[in-house]
Coordinates of C-alpha atoms in Angstrom, one line a residue:
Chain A
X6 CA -27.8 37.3 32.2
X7 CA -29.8 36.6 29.2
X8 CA -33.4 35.3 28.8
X9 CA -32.5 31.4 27.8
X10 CA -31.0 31.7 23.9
X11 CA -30.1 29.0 21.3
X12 CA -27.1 29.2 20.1
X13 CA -25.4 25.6 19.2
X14 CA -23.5 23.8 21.9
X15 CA -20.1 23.3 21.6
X16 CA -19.4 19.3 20.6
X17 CA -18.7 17.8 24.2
X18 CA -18.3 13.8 22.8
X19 CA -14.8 13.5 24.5
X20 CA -13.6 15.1 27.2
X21 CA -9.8 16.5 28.0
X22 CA -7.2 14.4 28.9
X23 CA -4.0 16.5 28.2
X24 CA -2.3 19.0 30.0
X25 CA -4.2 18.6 33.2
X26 CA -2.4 21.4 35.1
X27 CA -3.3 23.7 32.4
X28 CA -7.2 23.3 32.5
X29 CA -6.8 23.7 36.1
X30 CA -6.0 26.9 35.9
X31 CA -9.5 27.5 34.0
X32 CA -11.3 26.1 36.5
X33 CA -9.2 28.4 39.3
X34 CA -9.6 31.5 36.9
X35 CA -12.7 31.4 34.9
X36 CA -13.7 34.1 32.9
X37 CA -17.1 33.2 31.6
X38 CA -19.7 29.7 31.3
X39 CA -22.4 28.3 29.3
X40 CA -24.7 26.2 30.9
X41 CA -25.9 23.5 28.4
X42 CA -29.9 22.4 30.1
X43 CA -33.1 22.0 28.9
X44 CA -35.2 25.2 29.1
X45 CA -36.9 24.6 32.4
X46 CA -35.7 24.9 36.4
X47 CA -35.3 21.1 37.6
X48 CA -31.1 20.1 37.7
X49 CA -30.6 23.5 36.1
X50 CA -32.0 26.1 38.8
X51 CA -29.0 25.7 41.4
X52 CA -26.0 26.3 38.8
X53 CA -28.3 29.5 38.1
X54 CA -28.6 30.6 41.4
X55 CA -24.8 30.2 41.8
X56 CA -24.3 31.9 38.6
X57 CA -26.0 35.2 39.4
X58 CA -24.9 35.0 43.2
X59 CA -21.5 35.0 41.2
X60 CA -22.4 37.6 39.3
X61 CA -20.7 35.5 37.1
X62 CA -20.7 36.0 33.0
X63 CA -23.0 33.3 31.7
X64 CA -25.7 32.1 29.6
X65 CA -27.8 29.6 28.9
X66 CA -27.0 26.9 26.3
X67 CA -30.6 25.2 25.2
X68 CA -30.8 21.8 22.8
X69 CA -32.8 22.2 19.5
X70 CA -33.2 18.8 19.0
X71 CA -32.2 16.8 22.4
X72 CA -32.3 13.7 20.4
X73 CA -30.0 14.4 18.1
X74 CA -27.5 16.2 19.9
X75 CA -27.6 14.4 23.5
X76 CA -24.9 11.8 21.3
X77 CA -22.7 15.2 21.7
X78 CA -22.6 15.3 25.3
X79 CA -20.1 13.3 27.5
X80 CA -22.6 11.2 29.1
X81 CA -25.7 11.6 27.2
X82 CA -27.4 13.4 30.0
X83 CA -28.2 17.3 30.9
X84 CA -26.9 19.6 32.3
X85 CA -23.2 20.0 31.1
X86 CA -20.8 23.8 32.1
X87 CA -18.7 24.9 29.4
X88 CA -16.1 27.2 31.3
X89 CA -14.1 29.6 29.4
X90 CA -10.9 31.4 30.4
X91 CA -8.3 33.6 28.6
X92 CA -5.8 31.4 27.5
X93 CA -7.4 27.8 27.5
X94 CA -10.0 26.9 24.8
X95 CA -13.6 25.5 26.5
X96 CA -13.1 23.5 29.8
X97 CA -16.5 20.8 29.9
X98 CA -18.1 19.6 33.2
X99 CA -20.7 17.4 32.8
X100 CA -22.4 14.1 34.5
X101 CA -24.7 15.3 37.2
X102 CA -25.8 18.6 38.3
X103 CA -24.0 18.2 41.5
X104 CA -20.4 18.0 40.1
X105 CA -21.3 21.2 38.6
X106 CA -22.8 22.8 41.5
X107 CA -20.4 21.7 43.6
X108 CA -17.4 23.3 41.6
X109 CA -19.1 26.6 41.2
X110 CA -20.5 26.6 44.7
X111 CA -16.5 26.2 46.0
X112 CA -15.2 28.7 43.4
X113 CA -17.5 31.2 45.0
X114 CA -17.4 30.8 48.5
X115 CA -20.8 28.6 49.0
X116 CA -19.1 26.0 50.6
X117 CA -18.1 27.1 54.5
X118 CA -15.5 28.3 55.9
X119 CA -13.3 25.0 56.4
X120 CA -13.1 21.2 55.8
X121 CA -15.7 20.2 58.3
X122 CA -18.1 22.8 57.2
X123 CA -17.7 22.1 53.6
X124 CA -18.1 17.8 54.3
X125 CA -21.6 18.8 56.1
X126 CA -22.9 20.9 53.2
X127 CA -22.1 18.2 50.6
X128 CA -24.0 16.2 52.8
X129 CA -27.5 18.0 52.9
X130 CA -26.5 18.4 49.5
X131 CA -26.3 14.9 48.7
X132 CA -29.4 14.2 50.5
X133 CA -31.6 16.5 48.7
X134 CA -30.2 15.9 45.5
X135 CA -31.1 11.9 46.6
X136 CA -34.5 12.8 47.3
X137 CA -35.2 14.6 43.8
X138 CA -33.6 11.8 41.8
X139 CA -36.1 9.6 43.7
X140 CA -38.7 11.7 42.8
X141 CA -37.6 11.7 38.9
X142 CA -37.0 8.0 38.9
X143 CA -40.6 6.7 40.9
X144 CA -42.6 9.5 40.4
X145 CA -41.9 12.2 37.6
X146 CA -42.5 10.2 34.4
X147 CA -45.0 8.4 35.3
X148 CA -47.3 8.6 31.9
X149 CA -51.0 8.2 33.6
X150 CA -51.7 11.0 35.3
X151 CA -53.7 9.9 37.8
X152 CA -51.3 6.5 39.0
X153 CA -48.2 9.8 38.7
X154 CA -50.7 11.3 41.7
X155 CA -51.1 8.3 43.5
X156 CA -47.4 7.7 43.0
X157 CA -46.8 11.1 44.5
X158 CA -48.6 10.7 47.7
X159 CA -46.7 7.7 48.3
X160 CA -43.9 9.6 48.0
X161 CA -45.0 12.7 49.8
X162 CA -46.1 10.5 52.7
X163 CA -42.5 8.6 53.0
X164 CA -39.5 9.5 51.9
X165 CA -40.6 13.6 51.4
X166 CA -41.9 13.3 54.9
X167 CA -38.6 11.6 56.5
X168 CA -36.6 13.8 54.7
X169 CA -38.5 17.2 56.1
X170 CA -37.9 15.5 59.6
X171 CA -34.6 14.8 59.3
X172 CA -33.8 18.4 57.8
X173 CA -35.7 20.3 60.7
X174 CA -33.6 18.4 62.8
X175 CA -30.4 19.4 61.3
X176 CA -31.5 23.0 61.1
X177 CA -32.6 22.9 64.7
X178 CA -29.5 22.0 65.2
X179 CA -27.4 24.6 63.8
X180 CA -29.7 27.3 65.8
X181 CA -32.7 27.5 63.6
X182 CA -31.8 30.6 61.7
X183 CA -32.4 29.2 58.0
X184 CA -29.0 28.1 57.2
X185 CA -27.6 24.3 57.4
X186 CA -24.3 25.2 58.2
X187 CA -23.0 28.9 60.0
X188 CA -24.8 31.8 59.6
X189 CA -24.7 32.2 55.9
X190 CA -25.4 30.9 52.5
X191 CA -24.1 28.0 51.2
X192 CA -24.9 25.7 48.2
X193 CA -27.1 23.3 50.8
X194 CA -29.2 25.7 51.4
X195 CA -29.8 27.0 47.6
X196 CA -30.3 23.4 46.5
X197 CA -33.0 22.7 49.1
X198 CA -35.0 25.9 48.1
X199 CA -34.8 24.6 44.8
X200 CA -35.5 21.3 45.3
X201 CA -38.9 22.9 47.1
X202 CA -40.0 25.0 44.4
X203 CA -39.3 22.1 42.5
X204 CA -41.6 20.1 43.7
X205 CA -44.4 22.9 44.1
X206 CA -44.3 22.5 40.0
X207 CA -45.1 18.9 40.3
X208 CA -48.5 16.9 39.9
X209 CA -49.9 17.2 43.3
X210 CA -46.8 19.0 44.8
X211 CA -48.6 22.0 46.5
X212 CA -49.5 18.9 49.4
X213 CA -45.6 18.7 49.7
X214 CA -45.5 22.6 49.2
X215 CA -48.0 22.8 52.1
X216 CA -45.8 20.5 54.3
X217 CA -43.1 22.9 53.9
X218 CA -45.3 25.6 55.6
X219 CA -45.8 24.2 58.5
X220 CA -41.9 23.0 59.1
X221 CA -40.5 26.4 60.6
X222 CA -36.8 25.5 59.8
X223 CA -37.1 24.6 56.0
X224 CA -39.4 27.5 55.5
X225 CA -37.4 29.8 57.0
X226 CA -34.3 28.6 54.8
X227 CA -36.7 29.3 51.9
X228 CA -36.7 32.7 53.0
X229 CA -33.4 33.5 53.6
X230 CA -32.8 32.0 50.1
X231 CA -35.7 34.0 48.1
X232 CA -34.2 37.7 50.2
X233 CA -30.9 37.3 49.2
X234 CA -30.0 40.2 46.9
X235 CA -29.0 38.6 43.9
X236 CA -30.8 35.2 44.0
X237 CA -34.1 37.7 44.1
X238 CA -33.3 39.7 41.4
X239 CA -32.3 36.5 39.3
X240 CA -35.8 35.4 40.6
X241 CA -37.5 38.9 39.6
X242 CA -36.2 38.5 35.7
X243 CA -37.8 37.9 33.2
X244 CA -35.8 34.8 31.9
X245 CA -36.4 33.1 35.1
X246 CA -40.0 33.6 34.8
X247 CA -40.2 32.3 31.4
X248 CA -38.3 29.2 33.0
X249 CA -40.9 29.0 35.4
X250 CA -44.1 28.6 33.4
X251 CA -42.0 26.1 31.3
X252 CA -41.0 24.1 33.8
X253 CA -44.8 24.2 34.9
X254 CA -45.6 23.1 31.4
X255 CA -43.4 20.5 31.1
X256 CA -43.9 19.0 34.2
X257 CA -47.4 18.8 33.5
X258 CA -46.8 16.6 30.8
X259 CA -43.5 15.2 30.5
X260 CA -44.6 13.0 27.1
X261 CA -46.0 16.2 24.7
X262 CA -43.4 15.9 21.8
X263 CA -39.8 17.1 22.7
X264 CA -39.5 19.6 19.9
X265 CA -41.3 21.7 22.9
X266 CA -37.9 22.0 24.5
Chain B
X9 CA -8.0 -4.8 59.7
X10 CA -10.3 -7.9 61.5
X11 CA -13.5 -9.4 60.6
X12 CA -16.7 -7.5 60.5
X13 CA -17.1 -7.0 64.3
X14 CA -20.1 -5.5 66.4
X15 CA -19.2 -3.2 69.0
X16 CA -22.1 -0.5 69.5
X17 CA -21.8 2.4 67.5
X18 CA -21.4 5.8 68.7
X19 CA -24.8 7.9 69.1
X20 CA -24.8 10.5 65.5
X21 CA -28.2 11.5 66.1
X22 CA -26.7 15.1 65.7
X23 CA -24.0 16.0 64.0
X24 CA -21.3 19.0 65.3
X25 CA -21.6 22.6 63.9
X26 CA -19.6 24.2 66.7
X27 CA -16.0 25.1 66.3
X28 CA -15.6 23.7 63.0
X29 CA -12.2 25.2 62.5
X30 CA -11.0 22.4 65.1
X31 CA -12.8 19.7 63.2
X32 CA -11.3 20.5 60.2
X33 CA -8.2 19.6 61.7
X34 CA -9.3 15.8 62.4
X35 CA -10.2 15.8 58.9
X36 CA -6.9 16.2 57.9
X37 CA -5.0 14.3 60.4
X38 CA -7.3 11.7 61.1
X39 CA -5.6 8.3 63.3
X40 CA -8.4 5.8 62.3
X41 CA -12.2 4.7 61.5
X42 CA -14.9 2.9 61.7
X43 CA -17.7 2.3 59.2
X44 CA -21.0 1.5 60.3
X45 CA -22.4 -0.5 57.6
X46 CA -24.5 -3.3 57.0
X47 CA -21.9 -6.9 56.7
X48 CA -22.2 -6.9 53.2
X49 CA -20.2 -5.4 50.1
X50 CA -22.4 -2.8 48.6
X51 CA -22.4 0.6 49.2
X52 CA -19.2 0.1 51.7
X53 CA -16.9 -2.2 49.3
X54 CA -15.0 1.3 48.1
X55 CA -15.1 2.8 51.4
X56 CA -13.3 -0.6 52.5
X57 CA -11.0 -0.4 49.3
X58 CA -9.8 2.9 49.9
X59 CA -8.7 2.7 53.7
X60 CA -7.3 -0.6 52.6
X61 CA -5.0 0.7 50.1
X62 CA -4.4 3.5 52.6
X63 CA -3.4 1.0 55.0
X64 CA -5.3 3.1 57.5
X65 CA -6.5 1.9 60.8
X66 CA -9.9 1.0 60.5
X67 CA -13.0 -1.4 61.7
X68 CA -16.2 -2.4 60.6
X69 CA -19.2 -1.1 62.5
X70 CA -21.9 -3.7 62.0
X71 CA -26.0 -2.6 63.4
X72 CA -27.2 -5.4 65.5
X73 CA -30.9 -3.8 64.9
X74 CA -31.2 -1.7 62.5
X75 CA -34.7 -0.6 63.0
X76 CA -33.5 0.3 66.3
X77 CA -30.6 1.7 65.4
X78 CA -31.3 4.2 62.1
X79 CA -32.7 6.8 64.2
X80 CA -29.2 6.9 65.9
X81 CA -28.0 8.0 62.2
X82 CA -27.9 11.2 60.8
X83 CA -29.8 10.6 57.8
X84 CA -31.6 7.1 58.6
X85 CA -29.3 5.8 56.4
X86 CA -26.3 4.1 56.1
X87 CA -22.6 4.0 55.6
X88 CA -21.6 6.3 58.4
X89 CA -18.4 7.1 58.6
X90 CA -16.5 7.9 62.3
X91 CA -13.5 9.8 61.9
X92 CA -11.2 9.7 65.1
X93 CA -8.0 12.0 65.6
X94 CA -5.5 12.2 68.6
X95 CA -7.4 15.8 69.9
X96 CA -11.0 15.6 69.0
X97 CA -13.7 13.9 69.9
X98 CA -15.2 11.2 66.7
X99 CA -16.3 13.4 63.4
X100 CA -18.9 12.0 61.4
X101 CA -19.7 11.6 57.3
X102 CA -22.9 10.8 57.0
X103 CA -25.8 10.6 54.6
X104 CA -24.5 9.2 50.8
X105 CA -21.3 6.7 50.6
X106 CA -20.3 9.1 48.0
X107 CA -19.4 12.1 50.2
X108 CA -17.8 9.5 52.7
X109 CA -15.5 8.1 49.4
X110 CA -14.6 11.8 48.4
X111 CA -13.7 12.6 51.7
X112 CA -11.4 9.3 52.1
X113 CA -10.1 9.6 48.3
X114 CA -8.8 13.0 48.7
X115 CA -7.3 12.5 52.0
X116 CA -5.5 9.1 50.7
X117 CA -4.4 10.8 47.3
X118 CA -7.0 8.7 44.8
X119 CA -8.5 12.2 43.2
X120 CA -6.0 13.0 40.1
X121 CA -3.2 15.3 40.5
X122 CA -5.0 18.5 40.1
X123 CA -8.5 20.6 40.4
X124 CA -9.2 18.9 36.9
X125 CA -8.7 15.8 37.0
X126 CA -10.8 15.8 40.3
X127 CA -13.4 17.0 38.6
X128 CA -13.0 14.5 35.5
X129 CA -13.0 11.7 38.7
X130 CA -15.8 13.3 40.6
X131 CA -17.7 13.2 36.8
X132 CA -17.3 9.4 36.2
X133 CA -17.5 8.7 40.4
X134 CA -20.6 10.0 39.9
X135 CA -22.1 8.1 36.5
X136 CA -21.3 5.3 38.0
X137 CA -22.6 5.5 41.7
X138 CA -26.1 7.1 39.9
X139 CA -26.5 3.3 37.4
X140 CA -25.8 2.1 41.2
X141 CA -28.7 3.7 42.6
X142 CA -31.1 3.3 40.0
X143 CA -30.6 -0.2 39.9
X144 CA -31.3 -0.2 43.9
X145 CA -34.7 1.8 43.2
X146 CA -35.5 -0.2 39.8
X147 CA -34.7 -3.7 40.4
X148 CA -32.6 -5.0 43.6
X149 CA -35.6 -5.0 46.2
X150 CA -38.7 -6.0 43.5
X151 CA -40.0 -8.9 46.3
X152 CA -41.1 -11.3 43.4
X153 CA -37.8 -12.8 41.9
X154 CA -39.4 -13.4 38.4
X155 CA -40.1 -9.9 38.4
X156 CA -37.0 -8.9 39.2
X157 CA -35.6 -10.9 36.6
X158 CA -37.4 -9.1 34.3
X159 CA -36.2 -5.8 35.6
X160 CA -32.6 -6.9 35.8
X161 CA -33.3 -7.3 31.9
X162 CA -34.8 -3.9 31.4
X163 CA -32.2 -2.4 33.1
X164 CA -29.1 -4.3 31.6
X165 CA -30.4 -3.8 27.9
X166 CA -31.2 0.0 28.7
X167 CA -29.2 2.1 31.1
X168 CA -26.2 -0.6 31.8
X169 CA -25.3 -1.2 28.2
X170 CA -25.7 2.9 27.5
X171 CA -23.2 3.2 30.4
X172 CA -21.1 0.7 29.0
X173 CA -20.9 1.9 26.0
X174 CA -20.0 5.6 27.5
X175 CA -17.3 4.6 29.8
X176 CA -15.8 2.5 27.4
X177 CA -15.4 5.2 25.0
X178 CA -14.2 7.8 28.0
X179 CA -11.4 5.3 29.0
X180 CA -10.3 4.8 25.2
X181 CA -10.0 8.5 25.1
X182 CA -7.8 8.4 27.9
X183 CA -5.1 5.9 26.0
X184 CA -7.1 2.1 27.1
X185 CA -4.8 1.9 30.0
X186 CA -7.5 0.6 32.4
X187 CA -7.6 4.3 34.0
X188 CA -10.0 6.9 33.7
X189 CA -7.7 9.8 34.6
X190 CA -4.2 9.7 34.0
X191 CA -1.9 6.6 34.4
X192 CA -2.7 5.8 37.9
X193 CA -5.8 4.1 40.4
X194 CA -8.0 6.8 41.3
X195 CA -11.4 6.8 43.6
X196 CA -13.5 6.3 39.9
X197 CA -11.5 3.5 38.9
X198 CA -12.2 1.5 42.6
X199 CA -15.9 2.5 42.3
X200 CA -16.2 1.3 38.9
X201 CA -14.8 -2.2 39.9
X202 CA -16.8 -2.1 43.1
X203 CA -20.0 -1.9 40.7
X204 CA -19.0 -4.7 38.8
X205 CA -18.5 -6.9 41.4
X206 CA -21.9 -5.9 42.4
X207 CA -23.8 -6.5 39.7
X208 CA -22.2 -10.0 39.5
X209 CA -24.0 -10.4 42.9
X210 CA -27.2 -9.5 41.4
X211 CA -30.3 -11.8 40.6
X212 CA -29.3 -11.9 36.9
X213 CA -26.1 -10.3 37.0
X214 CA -24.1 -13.0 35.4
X215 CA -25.0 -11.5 32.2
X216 CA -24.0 -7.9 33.0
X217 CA -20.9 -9.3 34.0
X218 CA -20.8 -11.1 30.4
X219 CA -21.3 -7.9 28.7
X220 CA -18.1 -6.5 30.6
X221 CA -15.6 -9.0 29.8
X222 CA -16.2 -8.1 25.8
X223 CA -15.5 -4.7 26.6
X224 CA -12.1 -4.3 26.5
X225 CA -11.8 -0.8 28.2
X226 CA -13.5 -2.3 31.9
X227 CA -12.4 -5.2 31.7
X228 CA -8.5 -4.2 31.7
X229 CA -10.1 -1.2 34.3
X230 CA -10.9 -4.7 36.6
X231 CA -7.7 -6.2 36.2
X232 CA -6.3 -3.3 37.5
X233 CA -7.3 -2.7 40.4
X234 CA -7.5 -6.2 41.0
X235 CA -3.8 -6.5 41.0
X236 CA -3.4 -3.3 43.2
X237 CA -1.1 -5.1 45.7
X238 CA -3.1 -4.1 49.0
X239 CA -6.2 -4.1 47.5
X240 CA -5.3 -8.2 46.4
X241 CA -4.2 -8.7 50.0
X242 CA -8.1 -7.2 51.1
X243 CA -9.7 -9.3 48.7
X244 CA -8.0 -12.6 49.7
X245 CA -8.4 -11.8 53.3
X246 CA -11.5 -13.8 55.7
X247 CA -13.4 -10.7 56.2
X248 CA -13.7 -9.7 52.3
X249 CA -14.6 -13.6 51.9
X250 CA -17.5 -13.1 54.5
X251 CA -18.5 -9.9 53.3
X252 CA -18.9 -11.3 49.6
X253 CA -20.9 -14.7 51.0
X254 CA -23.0 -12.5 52.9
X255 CA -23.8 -9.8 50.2
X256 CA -24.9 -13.1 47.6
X257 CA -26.9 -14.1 50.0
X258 CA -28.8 -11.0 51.1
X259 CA -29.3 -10.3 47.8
X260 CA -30.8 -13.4 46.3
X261 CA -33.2 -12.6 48.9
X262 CA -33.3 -9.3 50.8
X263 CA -36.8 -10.0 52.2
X264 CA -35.7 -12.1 54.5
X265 CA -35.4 -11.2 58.5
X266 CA -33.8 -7.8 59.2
X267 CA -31.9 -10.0 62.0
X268 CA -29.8 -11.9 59.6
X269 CA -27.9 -8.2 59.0

C-alpha cells in the first residue's frame, strides 16, 4: 500500500446493469481495488483497515478537483471501490461507506462465523455508522467555531453518551473481552475504533476521547483493534500518518478552500 | 395480518451471543414475527411491505409507553424485529430498520439474483434510507411549524431534488422499467415508494410529491409496486388505513403527548 496518490478516477456516472452473474464473479474473486475518498480518515478509514487486514492489493484514488469530478460519481458522494478482477473490466461500489465496508468485511471473513453472528455485527455497525452521520449532519460543519463547540457538547452529552452506554452493555454482554461478537475481529469492532479516533480529530473531541477512557469495554475494543498485526502496521505507515494530520487539518476547518483536498 | 395490536413486547434488553450456530438456523427457517414499532408508517412501512408480500405470519408490536419501554430495546430505538422459529426461542434485529429490511429481503427473495445486484440494491436501499434520515434530523421534528416549513424547503430544493435527479438517471440506465435492478420488485424499489409516501405525509410534502410525478423514472417506480398484487391487498386493508391516518397526524404535530403512540 501506497502513501495516497492521484491518479484520475475511472468515470463512475452509470453503473452496470448487464451481465449480472458475470460481475459477480468479480466481487467473489477480486484481484485488486481503488478506493476513490478524499485524502483524510473519516468514511475512508474502515475500507483501509479491511484493505490491509486483507492484505489486499489496493490504493488510494484521491479527487483533484471534487467539484468537478463529484458529477462522475454514481451518487455524487465519497467514498466509491473500484474492484478489478482478471477477466471483468472495473466493478464500482459506491453510495455509502457501509455498502463498501460491508462487502469487503464479508469477502474477508470480518463478518462472524454464521447468519446470527453476521445480523449482530451489521447492527453495531449500523449504530455506529448512525452516530457519526449525526455527528457530520448537527455538528461537523458547523462554520462558527465556537457554536460547532457548543454543538459538540450537546452531542457529547446525549447521543455520544447513550451510545457509550448502550455499547458497554453489549460488550459486557459478549464477556468483556473487546470484541462485539465471539472472540475475534470483525468489521463492528474496526468501525467503532474508527469512529473513536474519529472523533478525537474533532473540535472538542478529546472530552469524548476522555469518555472513552473511562468506559472499560469500548477501550478495551480500541485495543484489541490498534494490536492487531496488520491494522498496526497500516497504522505505523507513513501514508496513514499523512492521513492523519490531514484529517486533523481538515477537520479543523472544514470551509478553507477545497483545492486543499 | 390484524390491526396494529398491543400485546407486551418481549424483554430485548440483551441480545443472544451464545450458540449462534443454532440461531442462525431460525434465521433461515423462521415461522413468523412481530414488529415493535411505533402505529405509524415510517420507518416500518417496508418492513410491513416486505412480510406482506411474503405473505408471512406476522403482527404489529405497538409500545404502550415508550419512555418506559426503550430501555427494554437493544439500542433505545425502534423497529425491533422478533424472529420466532419452531426450535428456538424469539431472535431479535435490532437497532436501524435497515438491517431488519436486509435481513427480511434476502430471506423473501427481494435482493437481485446474484452478489451484484445485491450490492447495486443495497447501494440505492441505502441513498434512499440516508435522504430519509437526514430529513428526520433536518426538518421532521423542528417544533415551530413555520420553521419547519422553511426547512422542508431547504431540503426539497437541495438534497431531495439532487436525489431525484440521481435516481432518475440510475433507473433510466436500467431500461425506465420502474426497477432499479433487473425487471423485477426488489427491497430498493419498496423503500423508495415507502419514502415517497412519506414525504407526502410531511409538513410541506405535497410539493415533493409534485416534483415526483414529473419525473417519469419514480413515478412508473410507484406504480409498480403499487400494483404488486399483495402489496395492493396491504394497502387497501384497515390496518394500512389506520397506520396512514395515524402517521398524518403524528406528523403534522409530533410534539404532542408521547401517549397518543
Amino acid at each position: 500500500m501506497a502513501a495516497p496518490s492521484t491518479p484520475a478516477a475511472p468515470d463512475a456516472t452509470h453503473l452496470a446493469y448487464k451481465n449480472t452473474d458475470q460481475l459477480s464473479v468479480t466481487l467473489k474473486e477480486p484481484t485488486s481495488f481503488k478506493l476513490l475518498y478524499f485524502p483524510i480518515h473519516s468514511s475512508g478509514a474502515t475500507t483501509r483497515e479491511i484493505l490491509s487486514i486483507a492484505e489486499a492489493k489496493w490504493e488510494n484514488l484521491v479527487p483533484s478537483d471534487w467539484e468537478k469530478e463529484k458529477e462522475k460519481t454514481p451518487f455524487n458522494v465519497l467514498p466509491v471501490l473500484f474492484i478489478t478482477s482478471q477477466t471483468n473490466k472495473d466493478i464500482i461500489l459506491a453510495e455509502a461507506a457501509g455498502v463498501i465496508e460491508q462487502y469487503l468485511a464479508k469477502q474477508f471473513r470480518l463478518m462472524g462465523c454464521n447468519d446470527y453472528e453476521e445480523n449482530l455485527i451489521k447492527s453495531f455497525h449500523s449504530s455506529t455508522a448512525s452516530l457519526h452521520s449525526l455527528h457530520a449532519t448537527t455538528v461537523a460543519f458547523i462554520p462558527d467555531r465556537d457554536a460547532r463547540k457548543r454543538a459538540m457538547e450537546v452531542f457529547r452529552d446525549g447521543p455520544f453518551r447513550a451510545w457509550v452506554t448502550l455499547h458497554e452493555k453489549h460488550l459486557r454482554d459478549n464477556g468483556s473481552n473487546g470484541y462485539y461478537v465471539g472472540d475475534k475481529l470483525s468489521l463492528a469492532d474496526i468501525r467503532t475504533a474508527n469512529f473513536i479516533e474519529h472523533m478525537n480529530l474533532q473540535t472538542g473531541g478529546q472530552a469524548l476521547y476522555d469518555i472513552i477512557n473511562i468506559s472499560p469495554c469500548l477501550r478495551k475494543l480500541c485495543v484489541e483493534v490498534a494490536v492487531d498485526y496488520k491494522i498496526s502496521r497500516w497504522r505505523s505507515s507513513q501514508a496513514y500518518k499523512i492521513l492523519t494530520t490531514a484529517t486533523d487539518h481538515y477537520f479543523s476547518d472544514p470551509f478553507a478552500p477545497v483545492s486543499k483536498l
